[in-house]
């Protein structure tokens, strides 16, 4: 696909190509920026990149999805608010150069089928894909974690979105038929097999994540405040990852009602991820499903990042045959739910949920039956 598109745009085939998937988080929500645990998977929806070198110092970039193009000099890479799709690429190239890597002019084209603003990390897919592309085109060697950190830095410090590290990690190092269990404190990870008995079904609510940015930052600050307040009780902690529900109970007089709720979500969610990994490893998918449901309730009631449409999607999902678990996934306030459904029931599930959701809300859900796939830095 990208080869033909590139040829159409630039007249020759690309010298290098890269491919980067979106991701879905199975469990472990709003835990990454609390040094906690997450369990995402890369999905079989990707952004593809093609590139060839130029003889000057300019990057010419073409977005196939926006049918729009930009040109910028590597000598002074600035943010471009008129072509915001290009900022992920700009940020990555800028930080690669700042890290001492030598880049050169290039013609780049990219596009794909990861839905935007749907909570499936299309931006992380572009950042990680841009790093993978630059590594190939300019023969740069980076270890995967360095590449992932750089991609995240582009999002945090160039695009100015304060995300954690989960998305870039999953887009880079997800693996076929596996979930990725990541400890966001020391970035150690391992793969957990996903049973062929089930399918991951993602339902996009059709609600763009309007509040996500501002509310995300509020949650992040509330978690920091909770840690500071807990510290006043004599429990020296750096993050919510370091405490369990009993510690939280003891420290609860130091916390306002709202901070207690936020902290309770994060602490209980970390516990759920650890249990979920064990469940997957011993094939107890029913128990895994129950943890997904508990995660949704905690995100809805304690962390308060769900919305009516996501709650409706989860409720409808749980009424269907063959469903083991359902929850909102990603930052919240719109975007998607993730569902674990027995393989045979996945297609009828997808149809029934779409139909029921339309009836209940008047909105069209987009439903994807996903395969866990390889990340941009994992060889096929
Ligand atoms: C967004 C962020 C991630 C993570 C999730 C919530 O996707 O980019 O880093 O914090 O929200 O789990």
Short mmCIF file of N, CA, C and O in Angstrom, two decimals, residues 231-338:
data_model
loop_
_atom_site.label_atom_id
_atom_site.label_comp_id
_atom_site.label_asym_id
_atom_site.label_seq_id
_atom_site.Cartn_x
_atom_site.Cartn_y
_atom_site.Cartn_z
N UNK A 231 2.29 11.28 52.13
CA UNK A 231 3.62 11.51 52.73
C UNK A 231 3.53 12.19 54.09
O UNK A 231 4.37 11.93 54.97
N UNK A 232 2.53 13.00 54.30
CA UNK A 232 2.41 13.72 55.58
C UNK A 232 2.03 12.77 56.73
O UNK A 232 2.12 13.13 57.89
N UNK A 233 1.60 11.55 56.38
CA UNK A 233 1.23 10.61 57.45
C UNK A 233 2.43 9.78 57.91
O UNK A 233 2.28 8.87 58.72
N UNK A 234 3.58 10.08 57.33
CA UNK A 234 4.78 9.34 57.74
C UNK A 234 5.09 8.17 56.82
O UNK A 234 6.09 7.49 56.98
N UNK A 235 4.22 7.95 55.83
CA UNK A 235 4.48 6.88 54.86
C UNK A 235 5.25 7.52 53.70
O UNK A 235 4.67 8.28 52.92
N UNK A 236 6.55 7.24 53.63
CA UNK A 236 7.35 7.90 52.60
C UNK A 236 7.17 7.18 51.27
O UNK A 236 7.68 6.09 51.08
N UNK A 237 6.40 7.76 50.36
CA UNK A 237 6.19 7.12 49.06
C UNK A 237 6.48 8.10 47.93
O UNK A 237 6.26 9.30 48.06
N UNK A 238 6.98 7.54 46.84
CA UNK A 238 7.25 8.37 45.66
C UNK A 238 6.08 8.33 44.69
O UNK A 238 5.91 9.22 43.87
N UNK A 239 5.33 7.24 44.76
CA UNK A 239 4.21 7.12 43.81
C UNK A 239 3.15 6.20 44.41
O UNK A 239 3.43 5.46 45.35
N UNK A 240 1.96 6.24 43.79
CA UNK A 240 0.86 5.41 44.29
C UNK A 240 1.14 3.93 44.07
O UNK A 240 0.51 3.06 44.67
N UNK A 241 2.08 3.65 43.22
CA UNK A 241 2.47 2.27 42.96
C UNK A 241 3.01 1.57 44.22
O UNK A 241 2.95 0.36 44.36
N UNK A 242 3.54 2.39 45.12
CA UNK A 242 4.24 1.79 46.27
C UNK A 242 3.32 1.40 47.42
O UNK A 242 3.79 0.86 48.41
N UNK A 243 2.02 1.68 47.29
CA UNK A 243 1.15 1.34 48.43
C UNK A 243 0.06 0.35 48.02
O UNK A 243 -0.25 0.21 46.82
N UNK A 244 -0.49 -0.31 49.01
CA UNK A 244 -1.63 -1.19 48.74
C UNK A 244 -2.88 -0.61 49.41
O UNK A 244 -2.82 0.45 50.04
N UNK A 245 -3.99 -1.32 49.28
CA UNK A 245 -5.25 -0.76 49.79
C UNK A 245 -5.25 -0.60 51.31
O UNK A 245 -5.89 0.31 51.84
N UNK A 246 -4.50 -1.45 52.00
CA UNK A 246 -4.42 -1.32 53.47
C UNK A 246 -3.68 -0.04 53.83
O UNK A 246 -4.11 0.72 54.72
N UNK A 247 -2.54 0.23 53.17
CA UNK A 247 -1.81 1.50 53.41
C UNK A 247 -2.74 2.69 53.14
O UNK A 247 -2.73 3.68 53.88
N UNK A 248 -3.50 2.56 52.07
CA UNK A 248 -4.36 3.68 51.68
C UNK A 248 -5.42 3.93 52.75
O UNK A 248 -5.72 5.08 53.10
N UNK A 249 -5.94 2.86 53.26
CA UNK A 249 -6.94 2.95 54.33
C UNK A 249 -6.35 3.70 55.54
O UNK A 249 -6.97 4.62 56.09
N UNK A 250 -5.13 3.32 55.90
CA UNK A 250 -4.47 3.96 57.04
C UNK A 250 -4.24 5.45 56.77
O UNK A 250 -4.42 6.30 57.64
N UNK A 251 -3.86 5.75 55.51
CA UNK A 251 -3.53 7.14 55.18
C UNK A 251 -4.78 7.96 54.85
O UNK A 251 -4.69 9.18 54.65
N UNK A 252 -5.93 7.31 54.78
CA UNK A 252 -7.12 7.99 54.26
C UNK A 252 -7.51 9.28 55.01
O UNK A 252 -8.00 10.21 54.37
N UNK A 253 -7.27 9.40 56.33
CA UNK A 253 -7.65 10.66 56.97
C UNK A 253 -6.90 11.87 56.40
O UNK A 253 -7.37 13.01 56.54
N UNK A 254 -5.75 11.63 55.76
CA UNK A 254 -4.99 12.76 55.21
C UNK A 254 -5.54 13.20 53.85
O UNK A 254 -5.10 14.21 53.30
N UNK A 255 -6.47 12.44 53.31
CA UNK A 255 -6.91 12.71 51.93
C UNK A 255 -8.34 13.25 51.88
O UNK A 255 -9.21 12.77 52.63
N UNK A 256 -8.56 14.18 50.98
CA UNK A 256 -9.93 14.61 50.73
C UNK A 256 -10.67 13.45 50.07
O UNK A 256 -10.05 12.54 49.52
N UNK A 257 -11.99 13.53 50.08
CA UNK A 257 -12.82 12.49 49.46
C UNK A 257 -12.37 12.22 48.02
O UNK A 257 -12.20 11.08 47.60
N UNK A 258 -12.13 13.31 47.30
CA UNK A 258 -11.83 13.14 45.87
C UNK A 258 -10.45 12.52 45.67
O UNK A 258 -10.28 11.61 44.85
N UNK A 259 -9.46 12.95 46.45
CA UNK A 259 -8.12 12.36 46.30
C UNK A 259 -8.13 10.89 46.72
O UNK A 259 -7.43 10.07 46.13
N UNK A 260 -8.94 10.58 47.71
CA UNK A 260 -9.03 9.17 48.13
C UNK A 260 -9.59 8.31 47.00
O UNK A 260 -9.09 7.22 46.72
N UNK A 261 -10.61 8.83 46.33
CA UNK A 261 -11.19 8.07 45.21
C UNK A 261 -10.17 7.86 44.10
O UNK A 261 -10.04 6.78 43.54
N UNK A 262 -9.47 8.94 43.76
CA UNK A 262 -8.48 8.83 42.68
C UNK A 262 -7.41 7.80 43.05
O UNK A 262 -7.05 6.95 42.25
N UNK A 263 -6.91 7.92 44.28
CA UNK A 263 -5.84 7.00 44.72
C UNK A 263 -6.37 5.57 44.77
O UNK A 263 -5.68 4.63 44.38
N UNK A 264 -7.62 5.41 45.21
CA UNK A 264 -8.18 4.06 45.31
C UNK A 264 -8.26 3.39 43.94
O UNK A 264 -7.99 2.21 43.78
N UNK A 265 -8.60 4.20 42.92
CA UNK A 265 -8.60 3.60 41.58
C UNK A 265 -7.21 3.09 41.22
O UNK A 265 -7.05 1.94 40.81
N UNK A 266 -6.22 3.96 41.38
CA UNK A 266 -4.87 3.59 40.91
C UNK A 266 -4.34 2.38 41.68
O UNK A 266 -3.82 1.42 41.08
N UNK A 267 -4.51 2.41 42.98
CA UNK A 267 -3.99 1.31 43.81
C UNK A 267 -4.72 0.00 43.48
O UNK A 267 -4.10 -1.05 43.30
N UNK A 268 -6.04 0.08 43.37
CA UNK A 268 -6.78 -1.17 43.09
C UNK A 268 -6.50 -1.64 41.67
O UNK A 268 -6.40 -2.84 41.40
N UNK A 269 -6.33 -0.72 40.74
CA UNK A 269 -6.06 -1.10 39.34
C UNK A 269 -4.72 -1.83 39.24
O UNK A 269 -4.60 -2.82 38.52
N UNK A 270 -3.72 -1.35 39.94
CA UNK A 270 -2.43 -2.05 39.92
C UNK A 270 -2.59 -3.49 40.40
O UNK A 270 -2.04 -4.42 39.80
N UNK A 271 -3.37 -3.67 41.44
CA UNK A 271 -3.63 -5.02 41.94
C UNK A 271 -4.34 -5.86 40.89
O UNK A 271 -4.02 -7.04 40.69
N UNK A 272 -5.28 -5.24 40.18
CA UNK A 272 -6.00 -5.99 39.15
C UNK A 272 -5.07 -6.43 38.02
O UNK A 272 -5.20 -7.52 37.49
N UNK A 273 -4.12 -5.56 37.65
CA UNK A 273 -3.22 -5.96 36.54
C UNK A 273 -2.40 -7.18 36.96
O UNK A 273 -2.28 -8.15 36.19
N UNK A 274 -1.88 -7.15 38.16
CA UNK A 274 -1.05 -8.29 38.60
C UNK A 274 -1.86 -9.58 38.59
O UNK A 274 -1.39 -10.63 38.15
N UNK A 275 -3.11 -9.46 39.02
CA UNK A 275 -3.96 -10.65 39.04
C UNK A 275 -4.32 -11.07 37.61
O UNK A 275 -4.35 -12.26 37.29
N UNK A 276 -4.57 -10.08 36.78
CA UNK A 276 -4.95 -10.36 35.38
C UNK A 276 -3.84 -11.12 34.65
O UNK A 276 -4.12 -12.04 33.87
N UNK A 277 -2.61 -10.75 34.92
CA UNK A 277 -1.48 -11.43 34.27
C UNK A 277 -1.48 -12.90 34.68
O UNK A 277 -1.33 -13.81 33.85
N UNK A 278 -1.67 -13.12 35.97
CA UNK A 278 -1.70 -14.52 36.46
C UNK A 278 -2.86 -15.28 35.80
O UNK A 278 -2.71 -16.43 35.39
N UNK A 279 -4.00 -14.62 35.72
CA UNK A 279 -5.17 -15.28 35.10
C UNK A 279 -4.89 -15.67 33.66
O UNK A 279 -5.21 -16.79 33.24
N UNK A 280 -4.30 -14.76 32.91
CA UNK A 280 -4.01 -15.07 31.50
C UNK A 280 -3.02 -16.22 31.42
O UNK A 280 -3.14 -17.11 30.59
N UNK A 281 -2.02 -16.15 32.29
CA UNK A 281 -0.97 -17.18 32.23
C UNK A 281 -1.49 -18.56 32.57
O UNK A 281 -1.00 -19.56 32.07
N UNK A 282 -2.52 -18.62 33.44
CA UNK A 282 -3.03 -19.98 33.69
C UNK A 282 -4.35 -20.24 32.97
O UNK A 282 -5.02 -21.23 33.23
N UNK A 283 -4.70 -19.33 32.06
CA UNK A 283 -5.85 -19.58 31.19
C UNK A 283 -7.20 -19.37 31.84
O UNK A 283 -8.20 -19.87 31.35
N UNK A 284 -7.24 -18.62 32.94
CA UNK A 284 -8.53 -18.35 33.58
C UNK A 284 -9.14 -17.07 33.00
O UNK A 284 -9.06 -15.99 33.58
N UNK A 285 -9.73 -17.22 31.83
CA UNK A 285 -10.22 -16.05 31.11
C UNK A 285 -11.47 -15.47 31.76
O UNK A 285 -11.73 -14.27 31.65
N UNK A 286 -12.22 -16.33 32.44
CA UNK A 286 -13.43 -15.84 33.11
C UNK A 286 -13.02 -14.86 34.22
O UNK A 286 -13.61 -13.78 34.36
N UNK A 287 -12.01 -15.21 34.98
CA UNK A 287 -11.54 -14.34 36.04
C UNK A 287 -10.96 -13.05 35.44
O UNK A 287 -11.19 -11.94 35.94
N UNK A 288 -10.23 -13.18 34.35
CA UNK A 288 -9.69 -12.00 33.66
C UNK A 288 -10.83 -11.05 33.28
O UNK A 288 -10.76 -9.84 33.49
N UNK A 289 -11.89 -11.63 32.74
CA UNK A 289 -13.05 -10.83 32.33
C UNK A 289 -13.66 -10.08 33.51
O UNK A 289 -14.02 -8.90 33.39
N UNK A 290 -13.73 -10.73 34.65
CA UNK A 290 -14.31 -10.06 35.83
C UNK A 290 -13.43 -8.88 36.26
O UNK A 290 -13.94 -7.85 36.70
N UNK A 291 -12.14 -9.03 36.10
CA UNK A 291 -11.23 -7.92 36.45
C UNK A 291 -11.45 -6.73 35.50
O UNK A 291 -11.38 -5.57 35.91
N UNK A 292 -11.73 -7.04 34.24
CA UNK A 292 -12.00 -5.95 33.28
C UNK A 292 -13.25 -5.17 33.73
O UNK A 292 -13.28 -3.94 33.69
N UNK A 293 -14.25 -5.92 34.15
CA UNK A 293 -15.50 -5.27 34.57
C UNK A 293 -15.25 -4.41 35.81
O UNK A 293 -15.69 -3.25 35.89
N UNK A 294 -14.47 -4.94 36.75
CA UNK A 294 -14.16 -4.17 37.97
C UNK A 294 -13.34 -2.93 37.62
O UNK A 294 -13.51 -1.86 38.22
N UNK A 295 -12.47 -3.06 36.64
CA UNK A 295 -11.66 -1.92 36.21
C UNK A 295 -12.57 -0.81 35.67
O UNK A 295 -12.40 0.37 36.00
N UNK A 296 -13.55 -1.22 34.88
CA UNK A 296 -14.46 -0.19 34.33
C UNK A 296 -15.20 0.52 35.46
O UNK A 296 -15.33 1.75 35.46
N UNK A 297 -15.68 -0.25 36.41
CA UNK A 297 -16.44 0.37 37.51
C UNK A 297 -15.57 1.36 38.27
O UNK A 297 -16.01 2.45 38.65
N UNK A 298 -14.34 1.00 38.48
CA UNK A 298 -13.42 1.86 39.22
C UNK A 298 -13.11 3.14 38.42
O UNK A 298 -13.05 4.24 38.97
N UNK A 299 -12.95 2.99 37.11
CA UNK A 299 -12.69 4.16 36.26
C UNK A 299 -13.91 5.07 36.21
O UNK A 299 -13.81 6.29 36.17
N UNK A 300 -15.07 4.46 36.24
CA UNK A 300 -16.32 5.23 36.18
C UNK A 300 -16.61 5.92 37.51
O UNK A 300 -16.87 7.12 37.54
N UNK A 301 -16.48 5.19 38.61
CA UNK A 301 -16.95 5.72 39.89
C UNK A 301 -15.85 6.43 40.69
O UNK A 301 -16.12 7.44 41.32
N UNK A 302 -14.65 5.88 40.68
CA UNK A 302 -13.58 6.47 41.50
C UNK A 302 -12.71 7.45 40.70
O UNK A 302 -12.36 8.52 41.19
N UNK A 303 -12.36 7.07 39.49
CA UNK A 303 -11.47 7.95 38.73
C UNK A 303 -12.27 8.96 37.90
O UNK A 303 -11.74 9.98 37.49
N UNK A 304 -13.53 8.61 37.65
CA UNK A 304 -14.46 9.50 36.93
C UNK A 304 -13.92 10.00 35.60
O UNK A 304 -13.85 11.19 35.35
N UNK A 305 -13.52 9.02 34.77
CA UNK A 305 -13.04 9.37 33.43
C UNK A 305 -13.87 8.68 32.34
O UNK A 305 -13.50 8.74 31.17
N UNK A 306 -14.98 8.04 32.73
CA UNK A 306 -15.82 7.43 31.70
C UNK A 306 -16.80 8.49 31.19
O UNK A 306 -16.69 9.67 31.53
N UNK A 307 -17.75 8.10 30.39
CA UNK A 307 -18.81 9.00 29.96
C UNK A 307 -20.02 8.11 29.63
O UNK A 307 -19.90 6.89 29.60
N UNK A 308 -21.16 8.73 29.42
CA UNK A 308 -22.38 7.94 29.24
C UNK A 308 -22.23 6.91 28.11
O UNK A 308 -22.60 5.75 28.26
N UNK A 309 -21.70 7.36 26.99
CA UNK A 309 -21.62 6.46 25.83
C UNK A 309 -20.76 5.24 26.13
O UNK A 309 -21.09 4.12 25.72
N UNK A 310 -19.64 5.45 26.82
CA UNK A 310 -18.78 4.31 27.16
C UNK A 310 -19.50 3.37 28.13
O UNK A 310 -19.42 2.14 27.99
N UNK A 311 -20.21 3.97 29.09
CA UNK A 311 -20.95 3.12 30.04
C UNK A 311 -22.02 2.31 29.32
O UNK A 311 -22.21 1.12 29.61
N UNK A 312 -22.70 2.95 28.37
CA UNK A 312 -23.74 2.24 27.61
C UNK A 312 -23.10 1.09 26.81
O UNK A 312 -23.61 -0.04 26.81
N UNK A 313 -21.97 1.36 26.18
CA UNK A 313 -21.30 0.31 25.39
C UNK A 313 -20.93 -0.88 26.27
O UNK A 313 -21.06 -2.03 25.85
N UNK A 314 -20.45 -0.59 27.47
CA UNK A 314 -20.07 -1.68 28.38
C UNK A 314 -21.31 -2.45 28.82
O UNK A 314 -21.34 -3.69 28.77
N UNK A 315 -22.35 -1.71 29.21
CA UNK A 315 -23.59 -2.39 29.64
C UNK A 315 -24.15 -3.29 28.54
O UNK A 315 -24.54 -4.43 28.79
N UNK A 316 -24.20 -2.76 27.33
CA UNK A 316 -24.75 -3.56 26.22
C UNK A 316 -23.86 -4.76 25.94
O UNK A 316 -24.36 -5.86 25.66
N UNK A 317 -22.57 -4.56 26.02
CA UNK A 317 -21.63 -5.65 25.75
C UNK A 317 -21.87 -6.80 26.74
O UNK A 317 -21.89 -7.97 26.35
N UNK A 318 -22.07 -6.43 28.00
CA UNK A 318 -22.17 -7.47 29.03
C UNK A 318 -23.48 -8.27 28.92
O UNK A 318 -23.64 -9.30 29.56
N UNK A 319 -24.41 -7.79 28.09
CA UNK A 319 -25.65 -8.55 27.88
C UNK A 319 -25.52 -9.59 26.78
O UNK A 319 -26.43 -10.38 26.55
N UNK A 320 -24.41 -9.54 26.03
CA UNK A 320 -24.30 -10.43 24.86
C UNK A 320 -23.76 -11.80 25.25
O UNK A 320 -23.10 -11.96 26.26
N UNK A 321 -24.02 -12.75 24.36
CA UNK A 321 -23.51 -14.11 24.50
C UNK A 321 -21.99 -14.12 24.31
O UNK A 321 -21.49 -13.46 23.40
N UNK A 322 -21.32 -14.89 25.12
CA UNK A 322 -19.90 -15.14 24.86
C UNK A 322 -18.95 -14.06 25.33
O UNK A 322 -17.75 -14.15 25.10
N UNK A 323 -19.49 -13.02 25.99
CA UNK A 323 -18.60 -11.95 26.43
C UNK A 323 -18.07 -12.30 27.83
O UNK A 323 -18.80 -12.76 28.70
N UNK A 324 -16.76 -12.10 28.02
CA UNK A 324 -16.17 -12.40 29.33
C UNK A 324 -15.92 -11.12 30.13
O UNK A 324 -15.97 -11.12 31.35
N UNK A 325 -15.60 -10.03 29.43
CA UNK A 325 -15.33 -8.78 30.13
C UNK A 325 -15.41 -7.62 29.18
O UNK A 325 -15.26 -7.78 27.96
N UNK A 326 -15.67 -6.43 29.74
CA UNK A 326 -15.77 -5.22 28.92
C UNK A 326 -15.40 -4.03 29.79
O UNK A 326 -15.74 -4.00 30.98
N UNK A 327 -14.69 -3.08 29.19
CA UNK A 327 -14.31 -1.88 29.94
C UNK A 327 -13.93 -0.76 28.98
O UNK A 327 -13.64 -1.03 27.81
N UNK A 328 -13.97 0.47 29.47
CA UNK A 328 -13.41 1.55 28.66
C UNK A 328 -11.91 1.34 28.60
O UNK A 328 -11.32 0.73 29.49
N UNK A 329 -11.28 1.85 27.54
CA UNK A 329 -9.83 1.70 27.41
C UNK A 329 -9.23 3.03 27.00
O UNK A 329 -9.88 3.81 26.31
N UNK A 330 -8.01 3.30 27.45
CA UNK A 330 -7.36 4.57 27.11
C UNK A 330 -7.70 5.64 28.13
O UNK A 330 -8.16 5.35 29.24
N UNK A 331 -7.52 6.89 27.74
CA UNK A 331 -7.65 8.00 28.69
C UNK A 331 -9.09 8.20 29.18
O UNK A 331 -9.33 8.63 30.30
N UNK A 332 -10.08 7.90 28.33
CA UNK A 332 -11.48 8.04 28.72
C UNK A 332 -12.14 9.25 28.08
O UNK A 332 -11.62 9.82 27.12
N UNK A 333 -13.33 9.61 28.58
CA UNK A 333 -14.11 10.75 28.05
C UNK A 333 -14.40 10.58 26.57
O UNK A 333 -14.32 11.53 25.79
N UNK A 334 -14.73 9.36 26.18
CA UNK A 334 -14.94 9.07 24.77
C UNK A 334 -13.93 8.03 24.35
O UNK A 334 -13.29 7.40 25.19
N UNK A 335 -13.81 7.84 23.04
CA UNK A 335 -12.89 6.80 22.58
C UNK A 335 -13.55 5.44 22.61
O UNK A 335 -14.73 5.31 22.27
N UNK A 336 -12.83 4.42 23.05
CA UNK A 336 -13.24 3.04 22.84
C UNK A 336 -13.46 2.24 24.13
O UNK A 336 -12.94 2.59 25.18
N UNK A 337 -14.19 1.14 23.96
CA UNK A 337 -14.19 0.09 24.97
C UNK A 337 -13.41 -1.10 24.41
O UNK A 337 -13.27 -1.25 23.19
N UNK A 338 -12.89 -1.91 25.32
CA UNK A 338 -12.24 -3.16 24.91
C UNK A 338 -13.03 -4.30 25.53
O UNK A 338 -13.46 -4.21 26.68
#
